[in-house]
Amino acid sequence: MKTASNPLTVASNLIDTNNRKYLEALFLKLEPNTPAVWGKMKPQQMVEHLIDQVQYTNGKKEPFCEVSEQQAQVAKQINVYTAVEIPRNVIFGEISDQLIYPDLPSAIQQVMTELADFDQHFMKPETLVIHGGFGPMNYKEWCIWHSKHFSHHLKQFKIPAPPLLH
C-alpha cells in the first residue's frame, strides 16, 4: 500500500479542491441532465450532497464520530493517507429527490461558498473537525478527503481530473 506525507501526490487522479477556479470550471461542465456512469444521483443531487458534506466541515452542521476511536484511526490511515479510492455505488443513507437550490448553477455557487467557509473555519491551525468514520481531522486531512470525495463524484459524471503536477 502506497503512502506519502502528502497523499495528493500518491494519487495523481485527484482534483485539488484548493484550486477553486479550476474546481468550479469542472463543476460548470455539468448539465442538469448529464448522465451518471454509475449511481442514482443526478448532477444537482450530487452537488447538493457535497454541499451537505462540506457543511459538516465548515462549522454549519455538528458532526459526530459513528465508530470507535481505534476504528476511526485505522479508517483514516487507509482512506486519507493512501491512494485508496472511494468505491463506486457506496450509499450512506437516502438520496433525496427534493432539491434545495433552484438550479444546478445555484448549487455549484453554493458548494464554492461552503468551501470558502471551510477555509475560514480552519483559520486557527489547531482546529479539528470530526469525520463520522475517521474521527478528528485537521485542515490538511480534510483537504485530502474533500479532494478524494469531490474527485469520486465528478468521475461519476465522466469529469476526470488531470494528473496533478508535482
mmCIF file with all atom_site columns, C-alpha atoms in Angstrom:
data_model
loop_
_atom_site.group_PDB
_atom_site.id
_atom_site.type_symbol
_atom_site.label_atom_id
_atom_site.label_alt_id
_atom_site.label_comp_id
_atom_site.label_asym_id
_atom_site.label_entity_id
_atom_site.label_seq_id
_atom_site.pdbx_PDB_ins_code
_atom_site.Cartn_x
_atom_site.Cartn_y
_atom_site.Cartn_z
_atom_site.occupancy
_atom_site.B_iso_or_equiv
_atom_site.pdbx_formal_charge
_atom_site.auth_seq_id
_atom_site.auth_comp_id
_atom_site.auth_asym_id
_atom_site.auth_atom_id
_atom_site.pdbx_PDB_model_num
ATOM 1   C CA . MET A 1 1   ? 0.000   0.000  0.000   1.00 0.00 ? 1   MET A CA 1
ATOM 2   C CA . LYS A 1 2   ? 1.488   3.340  -1.101  1.00 0.00 ? 2   LYS A CA 1
ATOM 3   C CA . THR A 1 3   ? 1.684   6.144  1.439   1.00 0.00 ? 3   THR A CA 1
ATOM 4   C CA . ALA A 1 4   ? 3.249   9.583  1.403   1.00 0.00 ? 4   ALA A CA 1
ATOM 5   C CA . SER A 1 5   ? 3.481   12.672 3.571   1.00 0.00 ? 5   SER A CA 1
ATOM 6   C CA . ASN A 1 6   ? 1.182   14.387 1.067   1.00 0.00 ? 6   ASN A CA 1
ATOM 7   C CA . PRO A 1 7   ? -1.392  11.863 -0.167  1.00 0.00 ? 7   PRO A CA 1
ATOM 8   C CA . LEU A 1 8   ? -2.379  14.169 -3.022  1.00 0.00 ? 8   LEU A CA 1
ATOM 9   C CA . THR A 1 9   ? 0.940   13.191 -4.569  1.00 0.00 ? 9   THR A CA 1
ATOM 10  C CA . VAL A 1 10  ? 0.132   9.487  -4.147  1.00 0.00 ? 10  VAL A CA 1
ATOM 11  C CA . ALA A 1 11  ? -2.991  9.515  -6.279  1.00 0.00 ? 11  ALA A CA 1
ATOM 12  C CA . SER A 1 12  ? -2.428  11.530 -9.416  1.00 0.00 ? 12  SER A CA 1
ATOM 13  C CA . ASN A 1 13  ? -6.092  11.381 -10.392 1.00 0.00 ? 13  ASN A CA 1
ATOM 14  C CA . LEU A 1 14  ? -7.372  13.636 -7.597  1.00 0.00 ? 14  LEU A CA 1
ATOM 15  C CA . ILE A 1 15  ? -8.841  17.077 -8.050  1.00 0.00 ? 15  ILE A CA 1
ATOM 16  C CA . ASP A 1 16  ? -7.149  19.668 -5.867  1.00 0.00 ? 16  ASP A CA 1
ATOM 17  C CA . THR A 1 17  ? -10.165 21.224 -4.153  1.00 0.00 ? 17  THR A CA 1
ATOM 18  C CA . ASN A 1 18  ? -7.975  24.154 -3.070  1.00 0.00 ? 18  ASN A CA 1
ATOM 19  C CA . ASN A 1 19  ? -7.722  25.215 -6.727  1.00 0.00 ? 19  ASN A CA 1
ATOM 20  C CA . ARG A 1 20  ? -11.181 26.730 -6.591  1.00 0.00 ? 20  ARG A CA 1
ATOM 21  C CA . LYS A 1 21  ? -11.281 28.319 -10.063 1.00 0.00 ? 21  LYS A CA 1
ATOM 22  C CA . TYR A 1 22  ? -10.389 25.006 -11.651 1.00 0.00 ? 22  TYR A CA 1
ATOM 23  C CA . LEU A 1 23  ? -12.814 23.115 -9.412  1.00 0.00 ? 23  LEU A CA 1
ATOM 24  C CA . GLU A 1 24  ? -15.638 25.483 -10.333 1.00 0.00 ? 24  GLU A CA 1
ATOM 25  C CA . ALA A 1 25  ? -14.786 25.100 -14.040 1.00 0.00 ? 25  ALA A CA 1
ATOM 26  C CA . LEU A 1 26  ? -15.106 21.323 -13.640 1.00 0.00 ? 26  LEU A CA 1
ATOM 27  C CA . PHE A 1 27  ? -18.495 21.662 -11.976 1.00 0.00 ? 27  PHE A CA 1
ATOM 28  C CA . LEU A 1 28  ? -19.647 24.005 -14.735 1.00 0.00 ? 28  LEU A CA 1
ATOM 29  C CA . LYS A 1 29  ? -19.071 21.207 -17.260 1.00 0.00 ? 29  LYS A CA 1
ATOM 30  C CA . LEU A 1 30  ? -22.117 19.517 -15.730 1.00 0.00 ? 30  LEU A CA 1
ATOM 31  C CA . GLU A 1 31  ? -25.522 19.935 -17.330 1.00 0.00 ? 31  GLU A CA 1
ATOM 32  C CA . PRO A 1 32  ? -28.742 19.181 -15.415 1.00 0.00 ? 32  PRO A CA 1
ATOM 33  C CA . ASN A 1 33  ? -29.240 16.015 -17.480 1.00 0.00 ? 33  ASN A CA 1
ATOM 34  C CA . THR A 1 34  ? -25.627 14.810 -17.636 1.00 0.00 ? 34  THR A CA 1
ATOM 35  C CA . PRO A 1 35  ? -25.962 11.033 -17.193 1.00 0.00 ? 35  PRO A CA 1
ATOM 36  C CA . ALA A 1 36  ? -24.104 9.304  -14.377 1.00 0.00 ? 36  ALA A CA 1
ATOM 37  C CA . VAL A 1 37  ? -21.702 6.494  -15.246 1.00 0.00 ? 37  VAL A CA 1
ATOM 38  C CA . TRP A 1 38  ? -22.789 4.791  -12.028 1.00 0.00 ? 38  TRP A CA 1
ATOM 39  C CA . GLY A 1 39  ? -25.087 5.505  -9.124  1.00 0.00 ? 39  GLY A CA 1
ATOM 40  C CA . LYS A 1 40  ? -28.527 7.067  -8.895  1.00 0.00 ? 40  LYS A CA 1
ATOM 41  C CA . MET A 1 41  ? -27.706 10.732 -8.344  1.00 0.00 ? 41  MET A CA 1
ATOM 42  C CA . LYS A 1 42  ? -28.379 13.405 -10.910 1.00 0.00 ? 42  LYS A CA 1
ATOM 43  C CA . PRO A 1 43  ? -25.824 16.247 -11.186 1.00 0.00 ? 43  PRO A CA 1
ATOM 44  C CA . GLN A 1 44  ? -27.644 18.658 -8.887  1.00 0.00 ? 44  GLN A CA 1
ATOM 45  C CA . GLN A 1 45  ? -28.259 15.941 -6.295  1.00 0.00 ? 45  GLN A CA 1
ATOM 46  C CA . MET A 1 46  ? -24.526 15.190 -6.319  1.00 0.00 ? 46  MET A CA 1
ATOM 47  C CA . VAL A 1 47  ? -23.589 18.862 -5.858  1.00 0.00 ? 47  VAL A CA 1
ATOM 48  C CA . GLU A 1 48  ? -26.141 19.240 -3.063  1.00 0.00 ? 48  GLU A CA 1
ATOM 49  C CA . HIS A 1 49  ? -24.710 16.107 -1.417  1.00 0.00 ? 49  HIS A CA 1
ATOM 50  C CA . LEU A 1 50  ? -21.262 17.732 -1.481  1.00 0.00 ? 50  LEU A CA 1
ATOM 51  C CA . ILE A 1 51  ? -22.716 20.959 -0.027  1.00 0.00 ? 51  ILE A CA 1
ATOM 52  C CA . ASP A 1 52  ? -24.193 18.936 2.832   1.00 0.00 ? 52  ASP A CA 1
ATOM 53  C CA . GLN A 1 53  ? -20.938 17.133 3.490   1.00 0.00 ? 53  GLN A CA 1
ATOM 54  C CA . VAL A 1 54  ? -18.802 20.299 3.408   1.00 0.00 ? 54  VAL A CA 1
ATOM 55  C CA . GLN A 1 55  ? -21.183 21.927 5.897   1.00 0.00 ? 55  GLN A CA 1
ATOM 56  C CA . TYR A 1 56  ? -20.056 19.312 8.428   1.00 0.00 ? 56  TYR A CA 1
ATOM 57  C CA . THR A 1 57  ? -16.508 20.603 7.958   1.00 0.00 ? 57  THR A CA 1
ATOM 58  C CA . ASN A 1 58  ? -17.140 24.349 7.992   1.00 0.00 ? 58  ASN A CA 1
ATOM 59  C CA . GLY A 1 59  ? -18.968 24.643 11.313  1.00 0.00 ? 59  GLY A CA 1
ATOM 60  C CA . LYS A 1 60  ? -22.532 24.815 9.947   1.00 0.00 ? 60  LYS A CA 1
ATOM 61  C CA . LYS A 1 61  ? -23.503 21.273 10.960  1.00 0.00 ? 61  LYS A CA 1
ATOM 62  C CA . GLU A 1 62  ? -22.485 19.304 14.038  1.00 0.00 ? 62  GLU A CA 1
ATOM 63  C CA . PRO A 1 63  ? -20.530 16.164 13.116  1.00 0.00 ? 63  PRO A CA 1
ATOM 64  C CA . PHE A 1 64  ? -20.079 13.133 15.352  1.00 0.00 ? 64  PHE A CA 1
ATOM 65  C CA . CYS A 1 65  ? -17.974 10.001 15.069  1.00 0.00 ? 65  CYS A CA 1
ATOM 66  C CA . GLU A 1 66  ? -20.001 6.854  14.428  1.00 0.00 ? 66  GLU A CA 1
ATOM 67  C CA . VAL A 1 67  ? -17.221 4.337  15.168  1.00 0.00 ? 67  VAL A CA 1
ATOM 68  C CA . SER A 1 68  ? -14.751 3.622  17.953  1.00 0.00 ? 68  SER A CA 1
ATOM 69  C CA . GLU A 1 69  ? -11.575 5.667  18.233  1.00 0.00 ? 69  GLU A CA 1
ATOM 70  C CA . GLN A 1 70  ? -9.488  2.683  17.107  1.00 0.00 ? 70  GLN A CA 1
ATOM 71  C CA . GLN A 1 71  ? -11.718 2.002  14.079  1.00 0.00 ? 71  GLN A CA 1
ATOM 72  C CA . ALA A 1 72  ? -11.576 5.697  13.165  1.00 0.00 ? 72  ALA A CA 1
ATOM 73  C CA . GLN A 1 73  ? -7.764  5.782  13.336  1.00 0.00 ? 73  GLN A CA 1
ATOM 74  C CA . VAL A 1 74  ? -7.453  2.731  11.078  1.00 0.00 ? 74  VAL A CA 1
ATOM 75  C CA . ALA A 1 75  ? -10.043 4.041  8.618   1.00 0.00 ? 75  ALA A CA 1
ATOM 76  C CA . LYS A 1 76  ? -8.401  7.485  8.474   1.00 0.00 ? 76  LYS A CA 1
ATOM 77  C CA . GLN A 1 77  ? -4.963  5.967  7.875   1.00 0.00 ? 77  GLN A CA 1
ATOM 78  C CA . ILE A 1 78  ? -6.293  3.918  4.950   1.00 0.00 ? 78  ILE A CA 1
ATOM 79  C CA . ASN A 1 79  ? -8.728  6.400  3.421   1.00 0.00 ? 79  ASN A CA 1
ATOM 80  C CA . VAL A 1 80  ? -6.809  9.641  3.894   1.00 0.00 ? 80  VAL A CA 1
ATOM 81  C CA . TYR A 1 81  ? -3.168  8.609  3.864   1.00 0.00 ? 81  TYR A CA 1
ATOM 82  C CA . THR A 1 82  ? -3.121  6.132  0.976   1.00 0.00 ? 82  THR A CA 1
ATOM 83  C CA . ALA A 1 83  ? -4.176  6.205  -2.670  1.00 0.00 ? 83  ALA A CA 1
ATOM 84  C CA . VAL A 1 84  ? -7.237  4.046  -1.954  1.00 0.00 ? 84  VAL A CA 1
ATOM 85  C CA . GLU A 1 85  ? -10.246 5.348  -3.850  1.00 0.00 ? 85  GLU A CA 1
ATOM 86  C CA . ILE A 1 86  ? -13.853 5.566  -2.722  1.00 0.00 ? 86  ILE A CA 1
ATOM 87  C CA . PRO A 1 87  ? -15.630 2.569  -4.276  1.00 0.00 ? 87  PRO A CA 1
ATOM 88  C CA . ARG A 1 88  ? -18.445 3.083  -6.755  1.00 0.00 ? 88  ARG A CA 1
ATOM 89  C CA . ASN A 1 89  ? -22.050 2.729  -5.621  1.00 0.00 ? 89  ASN A CA 1
ATOM 90  C CA . VAL A 1 90  ? -21.380 3.228  -1.913  1.00 0.00 ? 90  VAL A CA 1
ATOM 91  C CA . ILE A 1 91  ? -24.617 4.528  -0.403  1.00 0.00 ? 91  ILE A CA 1
ATOM 92  C CA . PHE A 1 92  ? -24.839 6.054  3.075   1.00 0.00 ? 92  PHE A CA 1
ATOM 93  C CA . GLY A 1 93  ? -28.480 6.982  3.517   1.00 0.00 ? 93  GLY A CA 1
ATOM 94  C CA . GLU A 1 94  ? -31.239 8.031  1.189   1.00 0.00 ? 94  GLU A CA 1
ATOM 95  C CA . ILE A 1 95  ? -30.828 10.197 -1.894  1.00 0.00 ? 95  ILE A CA 1
ATOM 96  C CA . SER A 1 96  ? -33.492 12.875 -1.723  1.00 0.00 ? 96  SER A CA 1
ATOM 97  C CA . ASP A 1 97  ? -35.417 13.835 -4.841  1.00 0.00 ? 97  ASP A CA 1
ATOM 98  C CA . GLN A 1 98  ? -36.214 17.115 -3.086  1.00 0.00 ? 98  GLN A CA 1
ATOM 99  C CA . LEU A 1 99  ? -33.689 19.725 -4.243  1.00 0.00 ? 99  LEU A CA 1
ATOM 100 C CA . ILE A 1 100 ? -32.749 22.663 -2.023  1.00 0.00 ? 100 ILE A CA 1
ATOM 101 C CA . TYR A 1 101 ? -31.376 25.034 -4.673  1.00 0.00 ? 101 TYR A CA 1
ATOM 102 C CA . PRO A 1 102 ? -33.398 26.318 -7.635  1.00 0.00 ? 102 PRO A CA 1
ATOM 103 C CA . ASP A 1 103 ? -30.977 25.038 -10.269 1.00 0.00 ? 103 ASP A CA 1
ATOM 104 C CA . LEU A 1 104 ? -27.583 23.447 -10.859 1.00 0.00 ? 104 LEU A CA 1
ATOM 105 C CA . PRO A 1 105 ? -25.640 26.748 -11.262 1.00 0.00 ? 105 PRO A CA 1
ATOM 106 C CA . SER A 1 106 ? -27.029 27.954 -7.906  1.00 0.00 ? 106 SER A CA 1
ATOM 107 C CA . ALA A 1 107 ? -25.964 24.706 -6.239  1.00 0.00 ? 107 ALA A CA 1
ATOM 108 C CA . ILE A 1 108 ? -22.484 24.987 -7.774  1.00 0.00 ? 108 ILE A CA 1
ATOM 109 C CA . GLN A 1 109 ? -22.144 28.541 -6.433  1.00 0.00 ? 109 GLN A CA 1
ATOM 110 C CA . GLN A 1 110 ? -23.233 27.293 -3.009  1.00 0.00 ? 110 GLN A CA 1
ATOM 111 C CA . VAL A 1 111 ? -20.677 24.478 -2.881  1.00 0.00 ? 111 VAL A CA 1
ATOM 112 C CA . MET A 1 112 ? -17.985 27.043 -3.712  1.00 0.00 ? 112 MET A CA 1
ATOM 113 C CA . THR A 1 113 ? -19.279 29.273 -0.882  1.00 0.00 ? 113 THR A CA 1
ATOM 114 C CA . GLU A 1 114 ? -19.256 26.329 1.524   1.00 0.00 ? 114 GLU A CA 1
ATOM 115 C CA . LEU A 1 115 ? -15.619 25.607 0.616   1.00 0.00 ? 115 LEU A CA 1
ATOM 116 C CA . ALA A 1 116 ? -14.686 29.249 1.287   1.00 0.00 ? 116 ALA A CA 1
ATOM 117 C CA . ASP A 1 117 ? -16.434 28.956 4.666   1.00 0.00 ? 117 ASP A CA 1
ATOM 118 C CA . PHE A 1 118 ? -14.486 25.730 5.254   1.00 0.00 ? 118 PHE A CA 1
ATOM 119 C CA . ASP A 1 119 ? -11.222 27.665 4.788   1.00 0.00 ? 119 ASP A CA 1
ATOM 120 C CA . GLN A 1 120 ? -12.419 30.342 7.224   1.00 0.00 ? 120 GLN A CA 1
ATOM 121 C CA . HIS A 1 121 ? -13.443 27.748 9.806   1.00 0.00 ? 121 HIS A CA 1
ATOM 122 C CA . PHE A 1 122 ? -9.884  26.402 9.842   1.00 0.00 ? 122 PHE A CA 1
ATOM 123 C CA . MET A 1 123 ? -8.150  29.800 10.228  1.00 0.00 ? 123 MET A CA 1
ATOM 124 C CA . LYS A 1 124 ? -6.851  28.622 13.615  1.00 0.00 ? 124 LYS A CA 1
ATOM 125 C CA . PRO A 1 125 ? -4.248  25.925 12.835  1.00 0.00 ? 125 PRO A CA 1
ATOM 126 C CA . GLU A 1 126 ? -5.233  23.779 15.841  1.00 0.00 ? 126 GLU A CA 1
ATOM 127 C CA . THR A 1 127 ? -8.838  23.400 14.611  1.00 0.00 ? 127 THR A CA 1
ATOM 128 C CA . LEU A 1 128 ? -10.064 19.824 14.308  1.00 0.00 ? 128 LEU A CA 1
ATOM 129 C CA . VAL A 1 129 ? -13.403 18.675 12.898  1.00 0.00 ? 129 VAL A CA 1
ATOM 130 C CA . ILE A 1 130 ? -14.889 15.214 13.365  1.00 0.00 ? 130 ILE A CA 1
ATOM 131 C CA . HIS A 1 131 ? -15.438 12.886 10.409  1.00 0.00 ? 131 HIS A CA 1
ATOM 132 C CA . GLY A 1 132 ? -18.152 10.286 11.001  1.00 0.00 ? 132 GLY A CA 1
ATOM 133 C CA . GLY A 1 133 ? -15.866 7.372  10.162  1.00 0.00 ? 133 GLY A CA 1
ATOM 134 C CA . PHE A 1 134 ? -12.359 8.791  10.619  1.00 0.00 ? 134 PHE A CA 1
ATOM 135 C CA . GLY A 1 135 ? -12.636 10.829 13.829  1.00 0.00 ? 135 GLY A CA 1
ATOM 136 C CA . PRO A 1 136 ? -10.949 14.219 14.347  1.00 0.00 ? 136 PRO A CA 1
ATOM 137 C CA . MET A 1 137 ? -9.230  15.642 11.268  1.00 0.00 ? 137 MET A CA 1
ATOM 138 C CA . ASN A 1 138 ? -7.191  18.790 10.700  1.00 0.00 ? 138 ASN A CA 1
ATOM 139 C CA . TYR A 1 139 ? -7.391  21.122 7.690   1.00 0.00 ? 139 TYR A CA 1
ATOM 140 C CA . LYS A 1 140 ? -4.820  19.244 5.636   1.00 0.00 ? 140 LYS A CA 1
ATOM 141 C CA . GLU A 1 141 ? -6.558  15.906 6.236   1.00 0.00 ? 141 GLU A CA 1
ATOM 142 C CA . TRP A 1 142 ? -9.920  17.424 5.289   1.00 0.00 ? 142 TRP A CA 1
ATOM 143 C CA . CYS A 1 143 ? -8.434  18.909 2.111   1.00 0.00 ? 143 CYS A CA 1
ATOM 144 C CA . ILE A 1 144 ? -7.234  15.432 1.138   1.00 0.00 ? 144 ILE A CA 1
ATOM 145 C CA . TRP A 1 145 ? -10.590 13.852 1.934   1.00 0.00 ? 145 TRP A CA 1
ATOM 146 C CA . HIS A 1 146 ? -12.531 16.567 0.107   1.00 0.00 ? 146 HIS A CA 1
ATOM 147 C CA . SER A 1 147 ? -10.250 16.020 -2.899  1.00 0.00 ? 147 SER A CA 1
ATOM 148 C CA . LYS A 1 148 ? -10.985 12.297 -2.836  1.00 0.00 ? 148 LYS A CA 1
ATOM 149 C CA . HIS A 1 149 ? -14.716 12.815 -2.316  1.00 0.00 ? 149 HIS A CA 1
ATOM 150 C CA . PHE A 1 150 ? -15.104 15.506 -4.992  1.00 0.00 ? 150 PHE A CA 1
ATOM 151 C CA . SER A 1 151 ? -12.969 13.513 -7.455  1.00 0.00 ? 151 SER A CA 1
ATOM 152 C CA . HIS A 1 152 ? -15.125 10.440 -6.833  1.00 0.00 ? 152 HIS A CA 1
ATOM 153 C CA . HIS A 1 153 ? -18.351 12.275 -7.582  1.00 0.00 ? 153 HIS A CA 1
ATOM 154 C CA . LEU A 1 154 ? -17.068 14.199 -10.590 1.00 0.00 ? 154 LEU A CA 1
ATOM 155 C CA . LYS A 1 155 ? -15.794 10.931 -12.095 1.00 0.00 ? 155 LYS A CA 1
ATOM 156 C CA . GLN A 1 156 ? -19.319 9.648  -11.576 1.00 0.00 ? 156 GLN A CA 1
ATOM 157 C CA . PHE A 1 157 ? -20.282 12.095 -14.352 1.00 0.00 ? 157 PHE A CA 1
ATOM 158 C CA . LYS A 1 158 ? -17.235 11.482 -16.585 1.00 0.00 ? 158 LYS A CA 1
ATOM 159 C CA . ILE A 1 159 ? -15.407 14.571 -15.401 1.00 0.00 ? 159 ILE A CA 1
ATOM 160 C CA . PRO A 1 160 ? -11.953 13.191 -14.656 1.00 0.00 ? 160 PRO A CA 1
ATOM 161 C CA . ALA A 1 161 ? -9.172  15.079 -13.002 1.00 0.00 ? 161 ALA A CA 1
ATOM 162 C CA . PRO A 1 162 ? -5.931  15.520 -14.896 1.00 0.00 ? 162 PRO A CA 1
ATOM 163 C CA . PRO A 1 163 ? -2.783  14.344 -13.150 1.00 0.00 ? 163 PRO A CA 1
ATOM 164 C CA . LEU A 1 164 ? -1.530  16.774 -10.513 1.00 0.00 ? 164 LEU A CA 1
ATOM 165 C CA . LEU A 1 165 ? 1.723   18.478 -11.383 1.00 0.00 ? 165 LEU A CA 1
ATOM 166 C CA . HIS A 1 166 ? 4.347   17.721 -8.741  1.00 0.00 ? 166 HIS A CA 1
#
